[in-house]
PDB file of C-alpha atoms in Angstrom:
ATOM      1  CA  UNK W   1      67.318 -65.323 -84.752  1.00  0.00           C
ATOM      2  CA  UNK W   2      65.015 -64.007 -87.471  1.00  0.00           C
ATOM      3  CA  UNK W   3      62.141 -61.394 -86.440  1.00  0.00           C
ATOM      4  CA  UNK W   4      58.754 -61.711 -88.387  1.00  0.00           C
ATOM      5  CA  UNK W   5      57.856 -58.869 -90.227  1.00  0.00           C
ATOM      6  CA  UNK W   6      54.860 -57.779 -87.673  1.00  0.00           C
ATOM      7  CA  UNK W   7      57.089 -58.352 -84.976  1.00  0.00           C
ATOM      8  CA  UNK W   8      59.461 -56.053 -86.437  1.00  0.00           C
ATOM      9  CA  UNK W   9      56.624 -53.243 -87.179  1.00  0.00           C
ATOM     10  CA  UNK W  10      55.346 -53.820 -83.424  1.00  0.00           C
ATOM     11  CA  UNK W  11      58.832 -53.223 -81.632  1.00  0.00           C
ATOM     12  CA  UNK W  12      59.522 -49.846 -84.614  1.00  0.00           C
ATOM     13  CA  UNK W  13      56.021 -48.843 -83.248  1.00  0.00           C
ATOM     14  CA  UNK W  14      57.114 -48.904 -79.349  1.00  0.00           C
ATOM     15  CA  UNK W  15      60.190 -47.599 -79.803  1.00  0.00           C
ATOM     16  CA  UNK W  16      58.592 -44.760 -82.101  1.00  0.00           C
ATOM     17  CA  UNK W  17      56.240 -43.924 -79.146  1.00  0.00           C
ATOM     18  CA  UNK W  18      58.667 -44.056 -76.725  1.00  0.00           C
ATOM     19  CA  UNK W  19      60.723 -42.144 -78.164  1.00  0.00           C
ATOM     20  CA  UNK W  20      57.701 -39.925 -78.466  1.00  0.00           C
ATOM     21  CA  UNK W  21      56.502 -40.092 -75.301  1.00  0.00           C
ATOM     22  CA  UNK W  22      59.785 -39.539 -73.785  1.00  0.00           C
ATOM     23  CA  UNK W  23      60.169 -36.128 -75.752  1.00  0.00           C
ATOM     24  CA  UNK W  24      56.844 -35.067 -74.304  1.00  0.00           C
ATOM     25  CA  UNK W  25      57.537 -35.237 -70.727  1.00  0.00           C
ATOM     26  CA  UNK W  26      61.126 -33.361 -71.436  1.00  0.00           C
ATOM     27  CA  UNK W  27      58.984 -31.064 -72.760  1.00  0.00           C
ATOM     28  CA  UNK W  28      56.514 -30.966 -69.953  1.00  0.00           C
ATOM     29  CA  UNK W  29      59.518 -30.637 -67.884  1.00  0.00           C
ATOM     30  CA  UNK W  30      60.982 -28.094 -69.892  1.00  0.00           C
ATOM     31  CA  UNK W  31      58.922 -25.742 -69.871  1.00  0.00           C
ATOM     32  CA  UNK W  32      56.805 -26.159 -66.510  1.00  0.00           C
ATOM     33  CA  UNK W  33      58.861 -27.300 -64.046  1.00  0.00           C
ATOM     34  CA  UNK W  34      62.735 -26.343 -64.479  1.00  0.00           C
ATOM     35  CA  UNK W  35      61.958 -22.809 -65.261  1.00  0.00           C
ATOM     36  CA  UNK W  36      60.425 -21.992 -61.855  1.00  0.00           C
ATOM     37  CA  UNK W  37      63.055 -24.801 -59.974  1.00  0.00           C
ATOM     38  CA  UNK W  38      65.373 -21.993 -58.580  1.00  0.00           C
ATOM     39  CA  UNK W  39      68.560 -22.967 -57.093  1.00  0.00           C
ATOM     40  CA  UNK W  40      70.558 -20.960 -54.472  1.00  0.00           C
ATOM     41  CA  UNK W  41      74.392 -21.173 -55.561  1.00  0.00           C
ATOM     42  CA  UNK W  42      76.968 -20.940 -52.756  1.00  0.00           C
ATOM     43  CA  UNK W  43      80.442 -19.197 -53.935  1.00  0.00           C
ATOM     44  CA  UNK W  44      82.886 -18.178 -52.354  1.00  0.00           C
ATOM     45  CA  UNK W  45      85.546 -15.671 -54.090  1.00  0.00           C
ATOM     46  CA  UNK W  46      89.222 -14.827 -52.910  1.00  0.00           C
ATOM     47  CA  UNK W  47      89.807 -10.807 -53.630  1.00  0.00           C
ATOM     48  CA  UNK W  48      93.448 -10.328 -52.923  1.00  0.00           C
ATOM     49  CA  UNK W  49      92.206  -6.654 -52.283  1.00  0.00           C
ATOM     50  CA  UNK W  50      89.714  -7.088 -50.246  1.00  0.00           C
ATOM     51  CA  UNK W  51      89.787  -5.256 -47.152  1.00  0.00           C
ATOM     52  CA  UNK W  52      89.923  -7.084 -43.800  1.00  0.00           C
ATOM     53  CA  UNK W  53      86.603  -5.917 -42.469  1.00  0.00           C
ATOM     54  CA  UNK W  54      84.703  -7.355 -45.676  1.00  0.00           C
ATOM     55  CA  UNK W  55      85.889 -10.539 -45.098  1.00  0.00           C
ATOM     56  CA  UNK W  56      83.042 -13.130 -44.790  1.00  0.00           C
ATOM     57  CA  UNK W  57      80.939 -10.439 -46.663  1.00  0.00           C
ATOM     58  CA  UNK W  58      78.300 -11.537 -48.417  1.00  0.00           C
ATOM     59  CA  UNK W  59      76.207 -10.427 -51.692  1.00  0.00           C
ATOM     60  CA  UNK W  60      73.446 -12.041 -53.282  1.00  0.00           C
ATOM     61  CA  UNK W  61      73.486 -11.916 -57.151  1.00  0.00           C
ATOM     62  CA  UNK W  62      70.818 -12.387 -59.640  1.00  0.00           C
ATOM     63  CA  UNK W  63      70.044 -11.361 -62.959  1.00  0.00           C
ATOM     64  CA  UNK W  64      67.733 -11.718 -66.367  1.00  0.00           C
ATOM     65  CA  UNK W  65      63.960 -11.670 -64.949  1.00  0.00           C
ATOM     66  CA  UNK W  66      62.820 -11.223 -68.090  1.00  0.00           C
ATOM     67  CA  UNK W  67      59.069 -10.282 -66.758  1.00  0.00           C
ATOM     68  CA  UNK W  68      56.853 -10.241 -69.710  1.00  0.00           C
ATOM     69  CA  UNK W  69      58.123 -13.130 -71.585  1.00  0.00           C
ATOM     70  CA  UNK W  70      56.429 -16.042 -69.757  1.00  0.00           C
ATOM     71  CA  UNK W  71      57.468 -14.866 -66.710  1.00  0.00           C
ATOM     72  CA  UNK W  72      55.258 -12.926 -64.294  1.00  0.00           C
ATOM     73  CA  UNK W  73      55.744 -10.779 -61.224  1.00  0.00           C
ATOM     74  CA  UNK W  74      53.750 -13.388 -59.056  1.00  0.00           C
ATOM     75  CA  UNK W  75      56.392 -15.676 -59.752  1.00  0.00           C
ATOM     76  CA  UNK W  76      58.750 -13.097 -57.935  1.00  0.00           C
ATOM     77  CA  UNK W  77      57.272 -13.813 -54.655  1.00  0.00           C
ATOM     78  CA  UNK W  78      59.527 -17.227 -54.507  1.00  0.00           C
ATOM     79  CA  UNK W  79      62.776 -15.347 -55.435  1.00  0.00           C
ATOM     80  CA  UNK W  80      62.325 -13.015 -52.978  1.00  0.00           C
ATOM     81  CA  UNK W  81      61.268 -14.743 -49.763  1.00  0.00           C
ATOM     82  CA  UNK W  82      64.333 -16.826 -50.952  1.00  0.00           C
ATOM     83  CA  UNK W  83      66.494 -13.782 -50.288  1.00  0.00           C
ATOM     84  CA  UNK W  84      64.853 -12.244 -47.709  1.00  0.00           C
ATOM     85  CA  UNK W  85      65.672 -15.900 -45.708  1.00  0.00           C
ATOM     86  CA  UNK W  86      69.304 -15.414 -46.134  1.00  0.00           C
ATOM     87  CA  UNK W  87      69.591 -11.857 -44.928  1.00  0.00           C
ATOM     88  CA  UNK W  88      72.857 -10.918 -47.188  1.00  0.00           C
ATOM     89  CA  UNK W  89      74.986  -7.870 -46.837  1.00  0.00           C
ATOM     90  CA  UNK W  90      74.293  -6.416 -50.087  1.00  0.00           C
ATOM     91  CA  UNK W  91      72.103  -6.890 -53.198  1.00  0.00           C
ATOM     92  CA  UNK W  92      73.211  -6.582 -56.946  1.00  0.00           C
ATOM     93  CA  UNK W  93      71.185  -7.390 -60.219  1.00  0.00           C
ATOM     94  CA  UNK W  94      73.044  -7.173 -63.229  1.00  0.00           C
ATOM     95  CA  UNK W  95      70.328  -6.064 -65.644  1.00  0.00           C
ATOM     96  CA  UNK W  96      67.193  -7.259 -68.062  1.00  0.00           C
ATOM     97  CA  UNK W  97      64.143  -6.735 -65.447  1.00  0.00           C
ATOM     98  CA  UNK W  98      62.077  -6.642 -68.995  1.00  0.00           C
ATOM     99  CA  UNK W  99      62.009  -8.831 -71.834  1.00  0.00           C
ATOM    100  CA  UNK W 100      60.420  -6.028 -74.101  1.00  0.00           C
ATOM    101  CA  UNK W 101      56.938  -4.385 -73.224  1.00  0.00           C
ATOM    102  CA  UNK W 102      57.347  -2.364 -69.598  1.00  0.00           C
ATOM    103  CA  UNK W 103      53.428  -2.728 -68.476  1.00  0.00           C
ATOM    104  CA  UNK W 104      54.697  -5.267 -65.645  1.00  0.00           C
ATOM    105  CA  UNK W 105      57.065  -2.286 -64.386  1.00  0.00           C
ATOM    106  CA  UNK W 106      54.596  -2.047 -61.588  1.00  0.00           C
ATOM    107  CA  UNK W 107      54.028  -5.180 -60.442  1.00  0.00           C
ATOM    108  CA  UNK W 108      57.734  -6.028 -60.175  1.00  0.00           C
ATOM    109  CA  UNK W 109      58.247  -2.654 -58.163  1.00  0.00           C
ATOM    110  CA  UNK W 110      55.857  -4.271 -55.400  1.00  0.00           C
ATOM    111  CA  UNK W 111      58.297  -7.262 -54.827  1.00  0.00           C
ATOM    112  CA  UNK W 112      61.568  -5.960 -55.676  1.00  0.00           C
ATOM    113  CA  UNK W 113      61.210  -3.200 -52.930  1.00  0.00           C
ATOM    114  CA  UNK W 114      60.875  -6.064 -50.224  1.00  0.00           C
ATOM    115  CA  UNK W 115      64.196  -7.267 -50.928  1.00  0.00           C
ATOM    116  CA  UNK W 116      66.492  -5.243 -48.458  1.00  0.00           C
ATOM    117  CA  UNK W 117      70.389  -5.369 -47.601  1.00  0.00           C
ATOM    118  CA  UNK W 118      71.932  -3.444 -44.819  1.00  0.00           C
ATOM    119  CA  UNK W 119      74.874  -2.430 -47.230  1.00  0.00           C
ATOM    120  CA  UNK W 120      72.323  -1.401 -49.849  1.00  0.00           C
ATOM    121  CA  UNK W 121      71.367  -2.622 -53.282  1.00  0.00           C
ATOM    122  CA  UNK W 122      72.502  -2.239 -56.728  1.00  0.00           C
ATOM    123  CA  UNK W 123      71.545  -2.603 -60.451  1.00  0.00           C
ATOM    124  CA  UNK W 124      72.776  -1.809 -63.645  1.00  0.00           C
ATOM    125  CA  UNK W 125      70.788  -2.394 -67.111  1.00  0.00           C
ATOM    126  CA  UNK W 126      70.786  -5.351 -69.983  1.00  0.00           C
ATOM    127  CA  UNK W 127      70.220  -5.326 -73.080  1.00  0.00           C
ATOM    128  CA  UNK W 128      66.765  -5.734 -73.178  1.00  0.00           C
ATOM    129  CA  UNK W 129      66.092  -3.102 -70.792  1.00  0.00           C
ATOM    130  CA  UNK W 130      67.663  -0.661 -73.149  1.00  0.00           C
ATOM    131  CA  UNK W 131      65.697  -1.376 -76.098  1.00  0.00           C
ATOM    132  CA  UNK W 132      63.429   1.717 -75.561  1.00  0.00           C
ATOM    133  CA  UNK W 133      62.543   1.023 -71.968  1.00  0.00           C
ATOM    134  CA  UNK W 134      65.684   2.646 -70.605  1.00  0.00           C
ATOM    135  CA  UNK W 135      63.772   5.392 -68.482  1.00  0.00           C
ATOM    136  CA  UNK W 136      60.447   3.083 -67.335  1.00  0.00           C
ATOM    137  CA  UNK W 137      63.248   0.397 -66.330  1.00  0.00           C
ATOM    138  CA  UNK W 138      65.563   2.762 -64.145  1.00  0.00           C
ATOM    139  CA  UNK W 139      62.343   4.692 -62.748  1.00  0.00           C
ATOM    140  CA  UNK W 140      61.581   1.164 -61.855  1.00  0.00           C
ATOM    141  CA  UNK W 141      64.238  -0.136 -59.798  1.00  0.00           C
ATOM    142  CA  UNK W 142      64.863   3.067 -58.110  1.00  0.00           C
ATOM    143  CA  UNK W 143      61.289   3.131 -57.006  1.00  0.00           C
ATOM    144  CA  UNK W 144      62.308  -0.942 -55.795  1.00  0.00           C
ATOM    145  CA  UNK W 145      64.902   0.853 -54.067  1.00  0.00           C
ATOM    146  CA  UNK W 146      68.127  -0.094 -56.267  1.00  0.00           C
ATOM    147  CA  UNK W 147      70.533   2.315 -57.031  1.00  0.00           C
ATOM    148  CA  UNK W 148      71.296   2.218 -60.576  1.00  0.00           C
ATOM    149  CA  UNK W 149      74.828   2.502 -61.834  1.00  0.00           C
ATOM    150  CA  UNK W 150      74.767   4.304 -65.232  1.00  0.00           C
ATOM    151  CA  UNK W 151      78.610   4.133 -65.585  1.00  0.00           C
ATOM    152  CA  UNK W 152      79.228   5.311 -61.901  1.00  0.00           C
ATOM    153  CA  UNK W 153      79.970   3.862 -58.575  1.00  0.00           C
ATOM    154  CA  UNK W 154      79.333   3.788 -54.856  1.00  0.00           C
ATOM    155  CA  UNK W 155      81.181   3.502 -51.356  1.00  0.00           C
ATOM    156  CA  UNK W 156      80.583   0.810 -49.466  1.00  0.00           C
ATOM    157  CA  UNK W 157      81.900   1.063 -45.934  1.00  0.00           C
ATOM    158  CA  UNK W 158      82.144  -0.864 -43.260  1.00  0.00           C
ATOM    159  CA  UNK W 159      84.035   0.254 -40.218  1.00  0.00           C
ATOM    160  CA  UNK W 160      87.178   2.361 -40.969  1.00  0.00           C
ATOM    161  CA  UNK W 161      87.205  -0.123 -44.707  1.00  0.00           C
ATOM    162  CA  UNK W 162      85.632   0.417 -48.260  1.00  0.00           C
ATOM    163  CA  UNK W 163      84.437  -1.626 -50.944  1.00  0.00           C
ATOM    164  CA  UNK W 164      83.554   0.153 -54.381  1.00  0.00           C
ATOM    165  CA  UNK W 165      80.730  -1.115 -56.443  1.00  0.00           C
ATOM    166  CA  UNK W 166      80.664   0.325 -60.133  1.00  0.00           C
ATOM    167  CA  UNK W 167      78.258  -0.515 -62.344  1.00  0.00           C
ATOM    168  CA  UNK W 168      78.346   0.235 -66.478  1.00  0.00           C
ATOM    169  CA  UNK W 169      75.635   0.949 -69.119  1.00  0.00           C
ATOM    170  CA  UNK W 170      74.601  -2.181 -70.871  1.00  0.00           C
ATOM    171  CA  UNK W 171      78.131  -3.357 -72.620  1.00  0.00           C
ATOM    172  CA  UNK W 172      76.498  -4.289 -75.714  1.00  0.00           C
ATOM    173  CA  UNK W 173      73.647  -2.254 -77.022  1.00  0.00           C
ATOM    174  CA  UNK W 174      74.513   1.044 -74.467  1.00  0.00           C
ATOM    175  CA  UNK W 175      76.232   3.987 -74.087  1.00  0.00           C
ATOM    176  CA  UNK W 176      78.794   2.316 -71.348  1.00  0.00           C
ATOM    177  CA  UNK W 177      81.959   3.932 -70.256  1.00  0.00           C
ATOM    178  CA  UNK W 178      83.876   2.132 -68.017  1.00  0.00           C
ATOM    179  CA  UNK W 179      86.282   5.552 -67.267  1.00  0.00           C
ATOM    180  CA  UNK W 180      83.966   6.950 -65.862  1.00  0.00           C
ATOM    181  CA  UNK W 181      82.287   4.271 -63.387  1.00  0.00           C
ATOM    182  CA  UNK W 182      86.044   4.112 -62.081  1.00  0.00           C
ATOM    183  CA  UNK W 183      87.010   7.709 -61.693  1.00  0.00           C
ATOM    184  CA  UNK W 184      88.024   8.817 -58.577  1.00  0.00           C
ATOM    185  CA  UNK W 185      88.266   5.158 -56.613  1.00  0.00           C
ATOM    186  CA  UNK W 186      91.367   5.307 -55.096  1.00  0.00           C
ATOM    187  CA  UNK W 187      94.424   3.434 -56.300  1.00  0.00           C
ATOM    188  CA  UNK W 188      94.851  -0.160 -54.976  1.00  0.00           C
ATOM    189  CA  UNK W 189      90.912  -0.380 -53.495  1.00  0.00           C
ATOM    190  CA  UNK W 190      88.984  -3.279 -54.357  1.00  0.00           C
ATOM    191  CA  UNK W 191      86.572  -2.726 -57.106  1.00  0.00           C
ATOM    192  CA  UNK W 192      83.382  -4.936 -57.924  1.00  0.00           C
ATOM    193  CA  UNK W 193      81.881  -4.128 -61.489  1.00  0.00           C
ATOM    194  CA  UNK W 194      78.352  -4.783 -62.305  1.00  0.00           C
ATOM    195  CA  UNK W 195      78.510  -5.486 -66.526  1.00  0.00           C
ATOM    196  CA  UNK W 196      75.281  -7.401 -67.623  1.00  0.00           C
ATOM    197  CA  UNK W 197      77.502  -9.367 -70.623  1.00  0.00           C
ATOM    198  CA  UNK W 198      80.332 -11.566 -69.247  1.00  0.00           C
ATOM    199  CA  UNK W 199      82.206 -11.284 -72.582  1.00  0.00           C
ATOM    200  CA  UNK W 200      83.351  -7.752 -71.999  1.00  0.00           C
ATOM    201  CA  UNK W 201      85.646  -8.961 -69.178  1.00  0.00           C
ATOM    202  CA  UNK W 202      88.485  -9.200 -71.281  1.00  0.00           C
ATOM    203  CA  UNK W 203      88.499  -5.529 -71.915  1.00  0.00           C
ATOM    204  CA  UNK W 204      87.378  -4.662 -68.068  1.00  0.00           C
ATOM    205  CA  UNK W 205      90.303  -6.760 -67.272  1.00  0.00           C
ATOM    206  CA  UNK W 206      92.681  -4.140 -68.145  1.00  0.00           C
ATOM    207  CA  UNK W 207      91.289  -1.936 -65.785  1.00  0.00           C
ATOM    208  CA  UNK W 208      91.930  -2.278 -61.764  1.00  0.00           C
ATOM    209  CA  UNK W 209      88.551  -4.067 -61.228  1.00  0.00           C
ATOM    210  CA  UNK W 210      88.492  -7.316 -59.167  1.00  0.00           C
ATOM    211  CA  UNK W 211      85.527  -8.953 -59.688  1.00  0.00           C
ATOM    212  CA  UNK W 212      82.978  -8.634 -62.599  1.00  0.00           C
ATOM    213  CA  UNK W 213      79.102  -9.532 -61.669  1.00  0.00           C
ATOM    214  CA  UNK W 214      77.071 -10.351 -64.763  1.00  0.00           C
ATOM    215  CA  UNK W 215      74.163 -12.415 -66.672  1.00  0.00           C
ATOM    216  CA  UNK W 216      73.021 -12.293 -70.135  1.00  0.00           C
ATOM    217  CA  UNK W 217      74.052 -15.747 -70.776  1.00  0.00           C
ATOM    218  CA  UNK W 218      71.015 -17.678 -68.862  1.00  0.00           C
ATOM    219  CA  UNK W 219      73.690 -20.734 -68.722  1.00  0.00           C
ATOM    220  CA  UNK W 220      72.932 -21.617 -72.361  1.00  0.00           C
ATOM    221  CA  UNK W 221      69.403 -22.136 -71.044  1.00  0.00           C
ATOM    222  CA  UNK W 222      68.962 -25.235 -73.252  1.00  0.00           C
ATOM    223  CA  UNK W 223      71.849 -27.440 -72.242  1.00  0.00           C
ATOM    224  CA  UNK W 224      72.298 -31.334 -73.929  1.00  0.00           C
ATOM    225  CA  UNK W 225      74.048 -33.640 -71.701  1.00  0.00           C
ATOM    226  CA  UNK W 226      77.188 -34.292 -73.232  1.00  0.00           C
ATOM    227  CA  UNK W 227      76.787 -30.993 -75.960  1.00  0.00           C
ATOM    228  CA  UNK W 228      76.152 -28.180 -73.596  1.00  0.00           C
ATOM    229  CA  UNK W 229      74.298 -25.710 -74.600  1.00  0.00           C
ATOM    230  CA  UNK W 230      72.273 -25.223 -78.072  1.00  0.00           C
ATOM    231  CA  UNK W 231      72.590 -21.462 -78.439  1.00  0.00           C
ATOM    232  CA  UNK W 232      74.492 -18.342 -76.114  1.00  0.00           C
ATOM    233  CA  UNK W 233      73.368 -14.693 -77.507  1.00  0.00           C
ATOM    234  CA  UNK W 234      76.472 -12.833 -78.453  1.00  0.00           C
ATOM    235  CA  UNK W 235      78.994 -11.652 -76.206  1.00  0.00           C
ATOM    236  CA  UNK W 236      77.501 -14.162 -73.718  1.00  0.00           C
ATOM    237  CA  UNK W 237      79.337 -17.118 -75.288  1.00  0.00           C
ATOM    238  CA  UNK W 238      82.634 -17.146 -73.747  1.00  0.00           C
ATOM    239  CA  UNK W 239      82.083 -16.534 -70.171  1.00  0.00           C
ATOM    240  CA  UNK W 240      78.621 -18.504 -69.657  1.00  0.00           C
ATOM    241  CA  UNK W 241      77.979 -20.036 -66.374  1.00  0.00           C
ATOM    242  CA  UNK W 242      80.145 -19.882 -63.176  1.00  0.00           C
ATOM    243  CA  UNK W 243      83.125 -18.488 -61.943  1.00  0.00           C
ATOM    244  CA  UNK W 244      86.434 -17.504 -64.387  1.00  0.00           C
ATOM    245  CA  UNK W 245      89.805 -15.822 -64.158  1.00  0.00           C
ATOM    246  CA  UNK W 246      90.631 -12.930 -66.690  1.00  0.00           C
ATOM    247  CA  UNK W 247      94.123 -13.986 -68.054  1.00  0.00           C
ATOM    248  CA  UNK W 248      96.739 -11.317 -67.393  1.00  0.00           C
ATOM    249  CA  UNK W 249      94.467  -9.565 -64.954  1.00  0.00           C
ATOM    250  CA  UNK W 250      93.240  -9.892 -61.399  1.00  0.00           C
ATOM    251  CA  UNK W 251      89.739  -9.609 -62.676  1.00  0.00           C
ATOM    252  CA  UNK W 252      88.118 -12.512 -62.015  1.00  0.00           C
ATOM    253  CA  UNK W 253      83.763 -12.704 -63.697  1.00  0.00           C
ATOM    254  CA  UNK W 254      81.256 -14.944 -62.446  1.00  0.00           C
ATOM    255  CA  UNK W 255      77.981 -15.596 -64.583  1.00  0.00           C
ATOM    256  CA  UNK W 256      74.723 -16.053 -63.046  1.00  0.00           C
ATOM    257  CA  UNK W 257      72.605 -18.505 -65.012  1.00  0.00           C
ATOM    258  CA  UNK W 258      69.999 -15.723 -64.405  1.00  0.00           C
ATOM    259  CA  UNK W 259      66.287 -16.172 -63.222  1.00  0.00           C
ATOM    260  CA  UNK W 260      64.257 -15.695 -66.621  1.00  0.00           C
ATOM    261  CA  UNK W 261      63.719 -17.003 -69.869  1.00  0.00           C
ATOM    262  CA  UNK W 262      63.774 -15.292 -73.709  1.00  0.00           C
ATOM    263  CA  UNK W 263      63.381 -16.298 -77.034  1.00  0.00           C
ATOM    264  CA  UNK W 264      61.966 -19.806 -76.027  1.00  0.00           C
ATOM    265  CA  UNK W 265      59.924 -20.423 -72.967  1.00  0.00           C
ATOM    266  CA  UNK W 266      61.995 -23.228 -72.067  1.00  0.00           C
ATOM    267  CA  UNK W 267      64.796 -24.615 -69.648  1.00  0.00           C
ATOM    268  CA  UNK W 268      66.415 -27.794 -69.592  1.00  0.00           C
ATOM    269  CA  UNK W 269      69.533 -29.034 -67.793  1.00  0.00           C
ATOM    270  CA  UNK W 270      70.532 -25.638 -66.927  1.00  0.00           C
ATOM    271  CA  UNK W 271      67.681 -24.218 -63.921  1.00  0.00           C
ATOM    272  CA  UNK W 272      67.608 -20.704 -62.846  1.00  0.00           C
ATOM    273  CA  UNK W 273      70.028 -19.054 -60.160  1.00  0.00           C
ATOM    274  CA  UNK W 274      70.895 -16.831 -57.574  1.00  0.00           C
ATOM    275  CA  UNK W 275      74.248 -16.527 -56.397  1.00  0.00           C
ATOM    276  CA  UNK W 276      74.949 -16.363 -52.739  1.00  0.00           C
ATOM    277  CA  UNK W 277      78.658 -14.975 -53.194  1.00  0.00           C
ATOM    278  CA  UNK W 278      80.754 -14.742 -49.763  1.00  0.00           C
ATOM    279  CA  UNK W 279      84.048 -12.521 -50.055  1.00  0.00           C
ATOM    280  CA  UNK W 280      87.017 -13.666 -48.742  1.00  0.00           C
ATOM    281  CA  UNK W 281      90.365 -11.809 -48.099  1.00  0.00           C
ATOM    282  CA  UNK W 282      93.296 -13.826 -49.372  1.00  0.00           C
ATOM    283  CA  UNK W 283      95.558 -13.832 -46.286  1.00  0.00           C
ATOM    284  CA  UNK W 284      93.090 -15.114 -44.305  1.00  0.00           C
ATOM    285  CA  UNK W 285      92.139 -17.954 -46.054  1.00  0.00           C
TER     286      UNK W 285
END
C-alpha cells in the first residue's frame, strides 16, 4: 500500500512529537519526582560471626545526601520521619552529607540530630566531604549526634555479646587506614566496616571484616532499561547497587543507592534508598 507524500510528512511529524513529548515527561519525571520517591529496602544478611544476642538486629543504612546540589535540608524531614517510624537498633551513614559548599551544615544538623538509635549512630566521610570541608562536615555530624569513625571503631554490646563497628577515612581521596580502625578487636569478633566506596572491598576483604556498609555509587543514578546505568564515578563501578560476596573472603558489601544526587540533578530507573538491614546469625537461620 503506497503512502502519499503528506501522509508520510504527517505520521514523521507525530512520531517526531511523540517522541518529543515522551522525552519531556521522562524528564519531568526525572528530575521532579524520582529524586524525592524514597524507597525503604528490606535486607537481611547472614554473618557467620555474629553473636547470638544480635540476632534479629537491625541497622538502618543510608548514604550520599549531597545537600547543596539540588538537594535541601527541608527535604530531610521525609527521610527522617521515615526512620524515626521504624525505630532501628543502630544508625550508620557512610559519608557525602555535602556536595561541595558547607553553608547547609546547619540546617542538616537540625534534622539529623532527631534521628536516634538505642545502640547509637555512626558515620564515616565521602569523598565530597573531604574536599576541604573535612572539619565543618565532622563538626557537623557530631553536633547531629554521629560518632565519626576516622579510621577507628566502637563496641557495640548487647548483653554479655559485642558487635564492632569500624569506620575508615574516605577510601579514595583520604588519608584511610584500615590497620588502624581494626586494632585491638579481638580475634574471631564480628566486624562491620563503614567505607563510603564499595570498590575497596576487595582489599578490605583480606582483612577479618564481615560486612562492608557503603555508597558512592548512587545505583548508577541514570539507569536505561536494558543498559543499566550511563555513568558510575570511579571505584564505585564494580560493586554498585545491592548486596555482594568478596571472593576468597567472608566479607560480604552492600551498596546503598544513596539518598542524593551530583553532577546531574536527575534520577531515572534507579530512586533513592535506605537500607533497613536485619542481622542474622547463621545457625539460626
Amino acid at each position: 500500500m503506497s503512502i502519499s507524500r503528506r501522509d508520510f510528512l504527517k505520521k514523521s511529524v507525530q512520531g517526531a512529537l511523540g517522541l518529543f513529548g515522551a522525552a519531556g515527561l521522562s524528564g519531568i519525571y526525572s528530575h521532579w519526582i524520582e529524586p524525592y520517591w524514597i524507597e525503604i529496602k528490606h535486607v537481611d544478611v547472614v554473618l557467620s560471626n555474629l553473636p547470638s544476642a544480635f540476632h534479629q538486629f537491625r541497622i538502618v543504612h543510608f548514604s550520599d545526601l549531597h545537600l547543596g546540589f539540588n538537594s535541601k535540608p527541608e527535604h530531610l524531614s521525609e527521610l527522617v520521619e521515615r526512620v524515626r517510624q521504624i525505630k532501628p537498633d543502630l544508625i550508620c551513614f557512610t559519608g557525602d552529607l555535602v556536595d561541595r559548599s558547607v553553608t547547609v551544615i546547619s540546617e542538616a544538623v537540625a534534622a539529623l540530630s532527631q534521628l536516634q538509635a538505642p545502640f547509637g549512630q555512626y558515620a564515616v566521610l565521602g569523598n565530597h566531604d573531604a574536599f576541604g570541608n573535612r572539619r565543618a562536615v565532622t563538626r557537623g555530624l557530631s553536633q547531629a549526634g554521629f560518632q565519626v569513625l576516622h579510621n577507628k571503631h566502637a563496641a557495640v554490646r548487647k548483653g554479655k555479646d559485642k558487635l564492632y563497628v569500624a569506620g575508615v577515612d574516605d577510601p579514595w581521596v583520604g588519608t584511610p587506614d584500615i590497620d588502624a580502625a581494626l586494632l585491638h578487636i579481638p580475634e574471631n569478633s564480628c566486624t562491620i566496616l563503614l567505607a563510603h566506596e564499595p570498590d575497596f572491598a576487595e582489599q578490605y576483604g583480606r582483612f577479618p571484616v564481615d560486612l562492608q556498609l557503603s555508597g558512592h555509587s548512587h545505583g548508577g543514578q541514570i539507569c536505561i532499561p536494558l543498559i543499566g546505568a550511563l555513568y558510575t564515578p570511579p571505584h564505585g563501578s564494580k560493586y554498585t547497587n545491592g548486596l555482594y560476596q568478596i571472593p576468597n573472603s567472608r566479607l560480604q558489601v552492600y551498596t546503598t543507592r544513596g539518598i542524593g544526587m551530583t553532577r546531574i540533578p536527575l534520577r531515572f530507573n534507579c530512586r533513592p534508598e535506605f537500607t533497613v538491614m536485619t542481622l542474622k546469625r547463621q545457625s539460626l537461620k
